[in-house]
Coordinates of C-alpha atoms in Angstrom, one line a residue:
Chain A
M1 CA -50.5 -156.3 -0.2
P2 CA -52.4 -153.0 0.4
L3 CA -55.2 -154.0 2.7
E4 CA -56.2 -150.8 4.5
S5 CA -59.7 -149.7 4.1
P6 CA -59.7 -148.5 0.5
T7 CA -61.0 -145.1 -0.2
L8 CA -61.1 -144.0 -3.8
P9 CA -58.1 -141.5 -3.6
V10 CA -56.0 -144.2 -1.8
L11 CA -56.8 -146.7 -4.5
L12 CA -56.1 -144.2 -7.3
A13 CA -52.8 -143.4 -5.7
E14 CA -51.9 -147.0 -5.5
F15 CA -52.9 -147.9 -9.0
P16 CA -49.8 -146.5 -10.8
F17 CA -47.8 -149.2 -9.0
E18 CA -50.0 -151.9 -10.5
W19 CA -50.2 -150.2 -13.9
N20 CA -48.4 -153.1 -15.6
Y21 CA -51.0 -155.5 -14.1
I22 CA -53.9 -153.4 -15.3
R23 CA -52.5 -152.8 -18.7
S24 CA -51.8 -156.5 -19.2
I25 CA -55.4 -157.3 -18.2
I26 CA -56.7 -154.8 -20.7
V27 CA -54.4 -156.1 -23.4
V28 CA -55.5 -159.7 -22.8
S29 CA -59.2 -158.7 -22.7
L30 CA -58.9 -156.8 -26.0
Y31 CA -56.7 -159.4 -27.7
V32 CA -59.1 -162.2 -26.9
S33 CA -62.3 -160.4 -27.7
I34 CA -61.2 -158.6 -30.8
T35 CA -59.6 -161.8 -32.2
A36 CA -62.7 -163.7 -31.5
V37 CA -64.9 -161.0 -33.0
V38 CA -62.8 -160.7 -36.2
L39 CA -62.9 -164.5 -36.7
S40 CA -66.6 -164.6 -36.0
T41 CA -67.2 -161.8 -38.5
L42 CA -65.2 -163.5 -41.2
V43 CA -67.5 -166.6 -40.8
S44 CA -70.7 -164.8 -39.9
I45 CA -71.1 -162.3 -42.7
P46 CA -70.8 -164.9 -45.6
V47 CA -73.2 -167.1 -43.7
A48 CA -75.6 -164.2 -43.2
L49 CA -75.4 -163.3 -46.9
L50 CA -75.8 -166.9 -48.0
V51 CA -78.9 -167.5 -45.8
G52 CA -80.3 -164.0 -46.6
F53 CA -80.0 -164.3 -50.3
T54 CA -81.1 -167.8 -51.0
D55 CA -84.4 -169.5 -50.5
F56 CA -84.0 -173.1 -49.5
H57 CA -85.7 -175.8 -47.6
G58 CA -85.3 -175.4 -43.9
K59 CA -84.4 -171.8 -44.0
T60 CA -86.7 -171.1 -41.1
L61 CA -85.0 -173.8 -39.1
V62 CA -81.5 -172.4 -39.8
T63 CA -82.6 -169.0 -38.9
S64 CA -84.1 -170.2 -35.6
I65 CA -80.9 -172.2 -34.8
I66 CA -78.9 -169.0 -35.3
N67 CA -81.3 -167.0 -33.1
T68 CA -81.2 -169.7 -30.4
G69 CA -77.4 -169.4 -30.5
M70 CA -77.6 -165.7 -29.8
G71 CA -78.9 -166.5 -26.3
F72 CA -76.8 -169.6 -25.6
P73 CA -75.6 -169.6 -22.0
S74 CA -71.9 -168.7 -21.8
V75 CA -71.0 -171.0 -19.0
V76 CA -72.4 -173.9 -21.1
V77 CA -70.2 -172.8 -23.9
G78 CA -67.3 -172.7 -21.5
L79 CA -68.0 -176.2 -20.4
L80 CA -68.2 -177.5 -23.9
V81 CA -65.0 -175.8 -24.9
L82 CA -63.3 -177.1 -21.8
F83 CA -64.3 -180.7 -22.7
T84 CA -63.0 -180.1 -26.2
V85 CA -59.6 -178.7 -25.3
S86 CA -59.1 -180.6 -22.1
N87 CA -56.3 -183.2 -22.1
E88 CA -58.9 -185.9 -22.4
G89 CA -61.0 -184.1 -25.0
P90 CA -60.7 -184.4 -28.8
L91 CA -58.2 -181.5 -29.0
G92 CA -56.3 -182.5 -25.9
S93 CA -53.0 -183.0 -27.7
W94 CA -53.0 -179.3 -28.7
D95 CA -52.5 -178.2 -25.1
L96 CA -55.0 -175.4 -25.3
V97 CA -56.6 -175.6 -21.9
F98 CA -55.9 -172.4 -19.8
T99 CA -54.7 -170.4 -22.8
T100 CA -55.9 -167.4 -24.6
E101 CA -56.6 -169.6 -27.6
A102 CA -59.2 -171.5 -25.7
M103 CA -60.7 -168.3 -24.5
I104 CA -60.9 -167.1 -28.1
M105 CA -62.6 -170.3 -29.1
S106 CA -65.3 -169.9 -26.5
Q107 CA -65.9 -166.2 -27.3
F108 CA -66.0 -167.1 -31.0
V109 CA -68.8 -169.6 -30.3
L110 CA -70.6 -166.9 -28.3
A111 CA -70.1 -164.1 -30.7
A112 CA -70.7 -165.8 -34.0
P113 CA -74.4 -166.4 -33.6
V114 CA -75.0 -162.8 -32.5
I115 CA -73.1 -161.4 -35.5
T116 CA -74.8 -163.8 -37.9
G117 CA -78.2 -163.2 -36.5
V118 CA -78.1 -159.4 -36.5
S119 CA -76.4 -159.3 -39.9
L120 CA -79.0 -161.6 -41.3
A121 CA -81.7 -159.3 -40.1
A122 CA -79.9 -156.3 -41.7
V123 CA -79.3 -158.1 -45.0
S124 CA -82.8 -159.3 -45.2
S125 CA -84.2 -155.9 -44.7
V126 CA -82.3 -154.5 -47.7
E127 CA -85.1 -154.0 -50.1
Q128 CA -85.5 -156.6 -52.8
N129 CA -85.6 -153.9 -55.5
V130 CA -82.1 -152.8 -54.6
R131 CA -80.9 -156.2 -55.4
D132 CA -83.0 -156.5 -58.4
A133 CA -81.6 -153.2 -59.7
A134 CA -78.1 -154.4 -59.1
F135 CA -78.9 -157.5 -61.1
A136 CA -80.6 -155.5 -63.8
M137 CA -77.5 -153.4 -64.2
G138 CA -75.6 -156.5 -65.1
G139 CA -74.0 -157.1 -61.7
T140 CA -72.6 -160.5 -60.8
R141 CA -73.6 -162.2 -57.6
T142 CA -70.5 -160.7 -56.0
D143 CA -71.5 -157.2 -57.1
V144 CA -75.0 -157.8 -55.7
A145 CA -73.5 -159.0 -52.4
L146 CA -71.2 -155.9 -52.2
V147 CA -74.2 -153.6 -52.9
T148 CA -76.2 -155.3 -50.2
I149 CA -73.3 -155.2 -47.7
K150 CA -73.0 -151.5 -48.4
E151 CA -76.7 -150.9 -47.9
A152 CA -76.7 -153.0 -44.8
R153 CA -73.5 -151.7 -43.3
Y154 CA -75.1 -150.0 -40.3
G155 CA -76.9 -153.2 -39.4
I156 CA -73.6 -155.2 -39.9
A157 CA -71.7 -152.7 -37.8
T158 CA -74.3 -153.1 -35.1
A159 CA -73.9 -156.9 -35.4
V160 CA -70.2 -156.7 -34.9
L161 CA -70.6 -154.4 -31.9
A162 CA -73.2 -156.6 -30.4
G163 CA -70.8 -159.6 -30.8
F164 CA -68.0 -157.6 -29.3
G165 CA -70.2 -156.6 -26.4
R166 CA -71.1 -160.2 -25.8
A167 CA -67.5 -161.3 -26.0
I168 CA -65.8 -158.7 -23.8
S169 CA -68.4 -158.6 -21.1
E170 CA -68.6 -162.4 -20.7
V171 CA -67.1 -163.9 -17.6
G172 CA -68.4 -167.5 -17.2
S173 CA -66.7 -169.3 -20.1
V174 CA -63.4 -167.4 -20.0
L175 CA -63.1 -168.3 -16.3
I176 CA -63.7 -172.0 -17.0
V177 CA -61.4 -172.4 -20.0
G178 CA -58.9 -169.6 -19.3
G179 CA -58.4 -170.2 -15.5
N180 CA -57.9 -166.5 -14.6
I181 CA -54.2 -166.9 -14.6
A182 CA -51.8 -164.1 -13.7
S183 CA -48.1 -164.7 -13.6
A184 CA -46.0 -164.0 -10.5
D185 CA -44.5 -160.9 -12.0
G186 CA -47.9 -159.4 -11.8
T187 CA -49.0 -159.5 -15.4
S188 CA -52.0 -161.2 -16.9
V189 CA -51.7 -164.5 -18.7
T190 CA -55.4 -165.4 -19.1
R191 CA -56.9 -162.8 -16.8
T192 CA -59.5 -160.5 -18.4
L193 CA -61.2 -157.5 -16.9
T194 CA -64.3 -159.5 -16.2
T195 CA -62.5 -162.3 -14.4
A196 CA -60.3 -159.8 -12.5
I197 CA -63.5 -158.1 -11.3
Q198 CA -64.8 -161.4 -10.2
L199 CA -61.6 -162.1 -8.3
E200 CA -61.6 -158.7 -6.6
A201 CA -65.2 -159.1 -5.6
R202 CA -64.4 -162.5 -4.2
Q203 CA -61.8 -160.9 -2.0
G204 CA -64.2 -158.2 -0.9
R205 CA -62.3 -155.4 -2.6
F206 CA -65.3 -153.9 -4.2
E207 CA -63.8 -150.5 -4.8
T208 CA -61.0 -152.1 -7.0
A209 CA -63.6 -154.2 -8.7
M210 CA -65.6 -151.0 -9.4
I211 CA -62.6 -149.3 -10.9
L212 CA -61.9 -152.3 -13.2
G213 CA -65.6 -152.2 -14.1
T214 CA -65.3 -148.6 -15.0
I215 CA -62.3 -149.3 -17.3
L216 CA -64.3 -152.1 -18.9
V217 CA -67.3 -149.8 -19.7
V218 CA -65.0 -147.1 -21.0
L219 CA -63.3 -149.6 -23.3
V220 CA -66.6 -150.7 -24.7
L221 CA -67.6 -147.1 -25.3
I222 CA -64.3 -146.4 -27.1
V223 CA -64.6 -149.4 -29.3
N224 CA -68.2 -148.5 -30.1
A225 CA -67.2 -145.0 -31.0
I226 CA -64.4 -146.2 -33.3
V227 CA -66.7 -148.6 -35.1
V228 CA -69.4 -146.0 -35.5
R229 CA -66.8 -143.5 -36.8
L230 CA -65.5 -146.1 -39.3
G231 CA -69.1 -146.7 -40.4
N232 CA -69.5 -143.0 -41.1
G233 CA -66.3 -142.8 -43.1
G234 CA -66.4 -142.3 -46.8
G235 CA -68.8 -139.3 -46.9
G236 CA -71.7 -139.6 -44.5
R237 CA -74.6 -141.8 -44.2
Y238 CA -75.8 -141.8 -47.8
G239 CA -72.4 -141.6 -49.4
Chain B
M1 CA -49.8 -205.8 -11.8
T2 CA -47.0 -204.2 -13.7
I3 CA -48.7 -200.8 -13.5
Q4 CA -48.5 -201.0 -9.7
R5 CA -44.7 -201.7 -9.9
R6 CA -44.2 -198.9 -12.4
Q7 CA -46.1 -196.6 -10.0
F8 CA -43.9 -197.7 -7.2
V9 CA -40.7 -197.1 -9.1
A10 CA -42.0 -193.7 -10.3
A11 CA -42.9 -192.8 -6.7
V12 CA -39.4 -193.7 -5.4
G13 CA -37.8 -191.9 -8.2
G14 CA -40.0 -189.0 -7.6
V15 CA -39.1 -188.7 -3.9
A16 CA -35.4 -188.9 -4.9
A17 CA -36.0 -186.1 -7.5
A18 CA -37.8 -184.0 -4.9
G19 CA -34.8 -184.4 -2.6
L20 CA -32.4 -183.5 -5.4
A21 CA -34.5 -180.5 -6.4
G22 CA -34.5 -179.4 -2.8
C23 CA -30.7 -179.6 -2.7
T24 CA -30.4 -177.7 -6.0
A25 CA -32.6 -175.0 -4.5
A26 CA -30.5 -174.8 -1.4
E27 CA -27.2 -174.7 -3.2
G28 CA -27.9 -172.0 -5.7
D29 CA -28.5 -171.7 -9.3
D30 CA -25.1 -172.5 -10.9
D31 CA -26.4 -175.7 -12.2
A32 CA -28.7 -174.6 -15.1
P33 CA -31.6 -177.0 -15.1
E34 CA -33.1 -178.4 -18.4
I35 CA -36.6 -177.3 -17.4
S36 CA -35.8 -173.7 -18.2
G37 CA -38.4 -172.0 -20.4
E38 CA -41.1 -174.5 -19.6
T39 CA -44.5 -173.8 -18.0
L40 CA -46.0 -175.5 -15.0
T41 CA -49.7 -175.5 -14.4
L42 CA -50.7 -175.5 -10.8
T43 CA -54.2 -176.0 -9.6
T44 CA -54.8 -174.9 -6.1
T45 CA -57.4 -173.7 -3.7
T46 CA -58.7 -170.2 -3.5
S47 CA -57.3 -169.9 0.0
T48 CA -53.6 -170.1 -1.0
Y49 CA -54.2 -167.8 -3.9
D50 CA -56.4 -165.1 -2.3
T51 CA -54.0 -164.7 0.7
G52 CA -51.2 -163.7 -1.7
L53 CA -48.8 -166.4 -0.5
L54 CA -48.5 -168.0 -3.9
D55 CA -47.1 -164.9 -5.5
E56 CA -44.4 -164.9 -2.8
L57 CA -43.5 -168.5 -3.5
N58 CA -43.8 -168.5 -7.3
A59 CA -41.7 -165.4 -8.0
P60 CA -38.4 -166.8 -6.6
F61 CA -39.1 -170.3 -8.1
Q62 CA -39.6 -168.8 -11.6
D63 CA -36.5 -166.6 -11.3
R64 CA -34.3 -169.5 -10.2
F65 CA -35.4 -172.0 -12.8
G66 CA -36.4 -169.6 -15.6
V67 CA -39.8 -171.1 -15.9
T68 CA -43.4 -169.9 -15.7
V69 CA -46.0 -171.0 -13.1
D70 CA -49.6 -170.8 -14.3
T71 CA -51.8 -170.8 -11.2
V72 CA -55.4 -171.7 -11.6
S73 CA -57.3 -171.2 -8.3
Q74 CA -60.4 -173.3 -7.8
G75 CA -62.0 -175.2 -5.0
T76 CA -60.1 -178.3 -3.7
G77 CA -62.6 -180.5 -5.5
A78 CA -62.2 -178.7 -8.8
A79 CA -58.4 -178.5 -8.5
I80 CA -58.2 -182.2 -8.0
E81 CA -60.6 -182.9 -10.9
T82 CA -58.5 -180.7 -13.2
G83 CA -55.5 -182.8 -12.2
R84 CA -57.5 -186.0 -12.8
S85 CA -58.0 -185.0 -16.5
G86 CA -54.3 -184.2 -16.8
D87 CA -54.9 -180.5 -17.3
S88 CA -52.6 -179.5 -14.5
D89 CA -49.1 -180.8 -13.5
V90 CA -49.1 -180.2 -9.8
V91 CA -51.9 -179.8 -7.2
M92 CA -51.9 -178.0 -3.9
V93 CA -55.0 -178.5 -1.8
H94 CA -56.2 -179.0 1.8
A95 CA -58.5 -182.0 2.1
R96 CA -56.6 -185.0 3.2
S97 CA -59.5 -187.4 2.6
Q98 CA -59.8 -186.3 -1.0
E99 CA -56.0 -186.4 -1.5
D100 CA -55.9 -189.9 -0.2
E101 CA -58.6 -191.0 -2.5
F102 CA -56.8 -189.4 -5.4
M103 CA -53.6 -191.1 -4.5
E104 CA -55.3 -194.5 -4.1
E105 CA -56.7 -194.1 -7.6
G106 CA -53.1 -193.6 -8.9
Y107 CA -53.5 -190.1 -10.2
A108 CA -51.3 -188.4 -7.5
I109 CA -47.8 -189.3 -6.6
N110 CA -45.2 -187.9 -4.3
R111 CA -47.5 -186.2 -1.9
R112 CA -45.8 -184.0 0.7
D113 CA -47.1 -182.3 3.7
L114 CA -46.5 -178.6 2.9
M115 CA -47.8 -176.4 5.6
F116 CA -50.8 -175.9 7.8
N117 CA -53.0 -173.3 9.4
D118 CA -56.4 -173.7 11.0
F119 CA -60.0 -173.1 10.5
V120 CA -61.9 -170.6 12.6
I121 CA -65.6 -170.2 13.2
I122 CA -66.4 -166.6 12.4
G123 CA -69.6 -164.7 12.7
D124 CA -71.5 -161.6 13.5
A125 CA -70.1 -159.6 16.4
D126 CA -73.4 -159.8 18.2
D127 CA -73.0 -163.6 18.4
P128 CA -76.7 -164.6 18.4
A129 CA -75.9 -168.3 19.1
G130 CA -73.6 -167.4 22.0
I131 CA -70.6 -169.4 20.9
G132 CA -68.0 -166.8 21.5
G133 CA -65.0 -167.8 23.6
G134 CA -65.9 -171.5 23.5
D135 CA -63.2 -173.9 22.5
D136 CA -65.3 -176.7 21.1
A137 CA -66.2 -176.5 17.4
I138 CA -68.8 -179.3 17.6
E139 CA -70.7 -177.6 20.5
A140 CA -70.5 -174.3 18.6
F141 CA -72.1 -175.9 15.5
Q142 CA -74.8 -177.5 17.7
A143 CA -75.5 -174.1 19.2
I144 CA -75.8 -172.5 15.8
A145 CA -78.2 -175.2 14.7
E146 CA -80.3 -174.9 17.9
S147 CA -80.6 -171.2 17.7
E148 CA -81.2 -171.5 13.9
S149 CA -78.7 -168.7 13.3
T150 CA -77.8 -168.2 9.7
F151 CA -74.9 -170.4 8.6
V152 CA -73.3 -169.9 5.2
S153 CA -71.7 -173.0 3.8
R154 CA -69.2 -173.0 1.0
G155 CA -71.2 -175.7 -0.6
D156 CA -68.6 -176.2 -3.3
N157 CA -66.8 -179.3 -2.4
S158 CA -63.7 -177.3 -1.3
G159 CA -61.4 -178.3 1.5
T160 CA -63.1 -176.0 3.8
H161 CA -66.5 -177.4 2.8
T162 CA -65.2 -181.0 3.4
Q163 CA -64.0 -180.0 6.9
E164 CA -67.3 -178.3 7.6
R165 CA -69.2 -181.5 6.7
E166 CA -67.0 -183.4 9.0
I167 CA -67.8 -181.1 11.9
W168 CA -71.5 -181.4 11.3
D169 CA -71.1 -185.2 11.2
E170 CA -69.3 -185.1 14.5
A171 CA -72.1 -182.9 15.9
G172 CA -74.6 -185.5 14.8
L173 CA -76.3 -183.1 12.4
G174 CA -77.0 -183.7 8.7
A175 CA -78.9 -182.3 5.8
D176 CA -82.2 -183.4 7.4
D177 CA -81.6 -181.1 10.4
F178 CA -80.8 -178.0 8.3
G179 CA -83.5 -175.5 7.8
E180 CA -83.6 -172.2 6.0
W181 CA -80.9 -170.9 8.3
Y182 CA -78.4 -173.1 6.5
Q183 CA -77.4 -171.6 3.2
E184 CA -75.1 -173.1 0.6
A185 CA -73.3 -170.3 -1.3
G186 CA -71.4 -172.5 -3.8
Q187 CA -68.7 -169.9 -4.0
G188 CA -65.1 -169.1 -2.9
M189 CA -64.2 -168.3 0.7
G190 CA -64.0 -164.6 0.1
E191 CA -67.5 -164.4 -1.4
V192 CA -68.8 -166.5 1.5
I193 CA -67.2 -164.2 4.1
T194 CA -68.8 -161.2 2.3
Q195 CA -72.2 -163.0 2.2
T196 CA -72.0 -164.0 5.8
G197 CA -71.2 -160.4 6.8
Q198 CA -74.3 -159.3 4.9
S199 CA -76.6 -161.8 6.5
G200 CA -75.2 -161.4 10.0
G201 CA -74.6 -165.2 10.4
Y202 CA -71.7 -167.6 10.9
T203 CA -69.4 -169.5 8.7
L204 CA -66.3 -171.7 8.8
S205 CA -63.3 -170.1 7.3
D206 CA -59.6 -170.8 7.0
R207 CA -57.7 -168.3 9.1
G208 CA -55.6 -167.1 6.2
T209 CA -58.5 -165.9 4.0
Y210 CA -60.2 -164.4 7.0
L211 CA -57.1 -162.5 8.0
S212 CA -56.5 -161.3 4.5
M213 CA -60.0 -159.8 4.5
I214 CA -60.0 -158.5 8.0
T215 CA -60.3 -154.9 6.9
E216 CA -63.2 -155.7 4.6
T217 CA -65.4 -157.5 7.0
D218 CA -67.0 -156.9 10.4
L219 CA -67.1 -160.6 11.3
E220 CA -65.2 -161.8 14.3
I221 CA -63.5 -165.0 15.3
H222 CA -65.7 -166.9 17.9
V223 CA -64.0 -170.2 18.0
E224 CA -60.2 -170.5 17.4
G225 CA -58.4 -173.4 15.8
P226 CA -55.2 -175.2 16.9
V227 CA -53.0 -172.2 15.9
E228 CA -54.5 -170.5 19.0
D229 CA -54.8 -173.8 21.0
G230 CA -58.2 -174.6 19.6
P231 CA -59.6 -178.1 19.0
E232 CA -57.7 -180.4 16.6
I233 CA -60.8 -180.8 14.4
L234 CA -60.2 -177.3 13.2
S235 CA -56.7 -178.0 11.9
N236 CA -56.1 -177.3 8.2
P237 CA -53.2 -179.1 6.6
Y238 CA -52.1 -178.4 3.1
G239 CA -50.6 -181.1 0.8
I240 CA -48.9 -180.9 -2.5
F241 CA -48.5 -183.6 -5.1
A242 CA -47.6 -184.3 -8.7
I243 CA -49.9 -185.8 -11.3
N244 CA -48.7 -189.3 -12.2
P245 CA -46.9 -189.1 -15.6
D246 CA -47.8 -192.8 -16.0
V247 CA -51.4 -191.9 -16.2
H248 CA -51.0 -188.6 -18.1
E249 CA -47.9 -188.9 -20.2
H250 CA -47.6 -185.3 -21.2
V251 CA -47.7 -183.7 -17.7
N252 CA -44.6 -181.8 -16.9
Y253 CA -43.4 -184.1 -14.2
D254 CA -39.9 -182.9 -13.8
L255 CA -41.0 -179.3 -13.3
A256 CA -43.7 -180.4 -10.9
M257 CA -41.1 -182.2 -8.8
A258 CA -38.8 -179.2 -8.9
Y259 CA -41.7 -177.1 -7.7
I260 CA -42.6 -179.5 -4.9
G261 CA -38.9 -179.7 -4.1
F262 CA -38.6 -175.9 -3.9
L263 CA -41.7 -175.4 -1.8
T264 CA -40.6 -178.1 0.7
S265 CA -37.0 -176.8 0.7
L266 CA -35.5 -174.6 3.4
E267 CA -36.0 -171.6 1.2
G268 CA -39.6 -172.4 0.4
Q269 CA -40.5 -173.2 3.9
R270 CA -38.9 -170.0 5.1
I271 CA -41.0 -168.0 2.7
I272 CA -44.1 -169.7 4.0
E273 CA -43.1 -169.0 7.6
E274 CA -42.2 -165.3 7.0
Y275 CA -45.4 -164.5 5.0
T276 CA -47.6 -162.2 7.0
V277 CA -50.7 -160.1 6.4
E278 CA -51.4 -157.3 8.8
G279 CA -48.6 -158.6 11.0
E280 CA -50.1 -162.0 11.4
Q281 CA -48.5 -165.2 10.2
L282 CA -51.0 -167.0 7.9
F283 CA -49.3 -170.4 7.3
F284 CA -47.0 -172.7 9.3
P285 CA -44.4 -174.7 7.4
E286 CA -44.6 -178.4 7.9
A287 CA -42.3 -180.1 5.4
L288 CA -39.1 -180.0 7.5
S289 CA -39.3 -182.1 10.6
E290 CA -37.0 -183.9 12.9
D291 CA -39.3 -186.8 13.0
P292 CA -40.1 -187.9 9.5
N293 CA -43.7 -188.6 8.9
F294 CA -43.9 -191.3 6.3
A295 CA -47.7 -191.3 6.3
Q296 CA -47.6 -188.2 4.2
Y297 CA -46.4 -190.1 1.1
V298 CA -49.2 -192.7 1.1
P299 CA -52.9 -192.6 1.8
E300 CA -53.9 -193.3 5.4
D301 CA -54.9 -197.0 5.8
W302 CA -53.0 -197.8 2.6
T303 CA -52.6 -201.6 2.2
G304 CA -49.8 -201.6 -0.4
G305 CA -51.8 -201.2 -3.5
E306 CA -53.9 -204.3 -3.0
S307 CA -57.1 -202.6 -3.9
D308 CA -59.2 -204.7 -6.3
D309 CA -59.8 -202.1 -9.0

C-alpha cells in the first residue's frame, strides 16, 4: 500500500494503477443514484400532477407530508431500510442487505419526496388559464397534463436534479445498507464515491479523499449540464 | 434440550469441516469445491480492514475457491450485531468477552483463535502526562486522568473501546471521574487517531492501525503492548467464527467454514505473518500451535450449555 506522505503529483501518478477501482466506484455511484432517481421520477411526477390538479380534503396535509419528506434525515432512512431488508426484517428472504438494490431503495426513499415536492410547486405554479385554455380547446385530462408538464418542464428538471443531488451526495444511508464493500480484486461492490471518501478520511488520507470529492463534484456538474441541455432541446425556452 | 444437542453436533461437524478445509487448502485446488460461485459476507472490525490485511487474505481465498468475499467493516459491536441478525456468514473481531457472550447465546460456532497484535497508548510527542517509556498501562491511564490531558475514546463499543474500558476499570476510574478532558469520538480508529492528533491528546490504538497511519500522524507510542514486551493487558487477540446455521438457516455455513479453514491453515497463517506495512509486521498468527488451546472453541467459564435461558 502506498503510504508515503502523499503530495498531489505523487497521488496523481499513482492513480492510474487504481483506475479500475476509481472507475468501479464511479459506476456504482452513478448506477445506484440514477436508477433511484429514475424510479423516483416515475412515481413522483404522477403524484405531483395528481395532487397539483385535484382539490381534495387533506390536500394541505399531503403537501406538508411531502415537504417533511424532503428533509427526512438520511441515516434514519438507512436504518429503516436496513430493518426492512435485514434477514430478520419483512424482506429478509430477498437477501438484499449489503447490495446495490438496498442502496437504491434507500436513495429512492430520499429522492422521491424531493422530486415530488419540487415538481408539485412547479405544476402548481402553471397558471390556471393555461389549463383552462387546454380544456377549452377540447383537450382530455391527459392532454391537459401534457401541456402542464411542458409548461412546468424547467421546474420538473430542477426537481429531478435536486433529487439526484440528494441521492448521489448522500453517505449515511448507503453506508448502513450497502456496507461499503469492495472486492479483493480492487473493484467496488457497494462502495460509492461518498463512502469511499469517508473511508479515506477515516484512514487519514485526506488528499485521496479530496481527489474523490473533486470527482464527485465534477460528476454532479456534468449530470446537471446534461439535464439542462436536454431541457433546452426542441427549440429553446419557449419552443 | 434437543437444540443444545444439535448445536453440539453442528459444532463438532464444523470443527471437522474446518480441518478438512484446511487440508484442502494445503493440498491444492484439484478438488473443485461445490461452493464455487457463491458469496461470503464477512463482518469485521475496521482495524483488520484499514490495515490492508484482508485484501491479502481474501484474494487467494477467492481465487482458490472461485467465490466472492464481501467485507463489511464495522466496529466489533456492530459486526457482532450484524451476525446476530443473520446478515453476515462469518465474523472476525477482537473482543473476547463479547465473542464469549455471543457463543453462549448460541449465535456463534466454531470459534478459532486467528492472530494477535497489541494495543499501544499513543499521544502527543510532548507527552503532557509524562507517561513515555513506562511499561504499565494502568499507571499511564491514571497519569492521564490526573493531569487531565485530553483522552480520545473510540466510544463505539468496538474491541478497542472494550479494552479501553477494561483498563480504566483496572485503574479504578469510571465515568464519574471523567471530565471534559475525556472525549468520546464514536468513530473508527483512523478517525480517532486523526482527532487525537488534532487535539494533542492521548488514545488507545491497536498497533496495526497506528502503524498503517504512521505517515499521516505525529502521534508517538508512549506505552508499548506485549509485542514489544509490554503489559499483558494490552494484548489484542483476534478471533473468527461462523454464524450458527441452526439459528439462521440461510447463512452460508460451508463457505464460512472454508474461510475459517483457509485463514487458520498454513497458507493463511503465513500470509498473516508476512504482511508488513513500512517494514513492520502488524499481526502475529496464532492458529497453529504445538499446544492446542481448547479454550478457544468455547467461552471461558463455559459450563457445558447449562445456562438457564
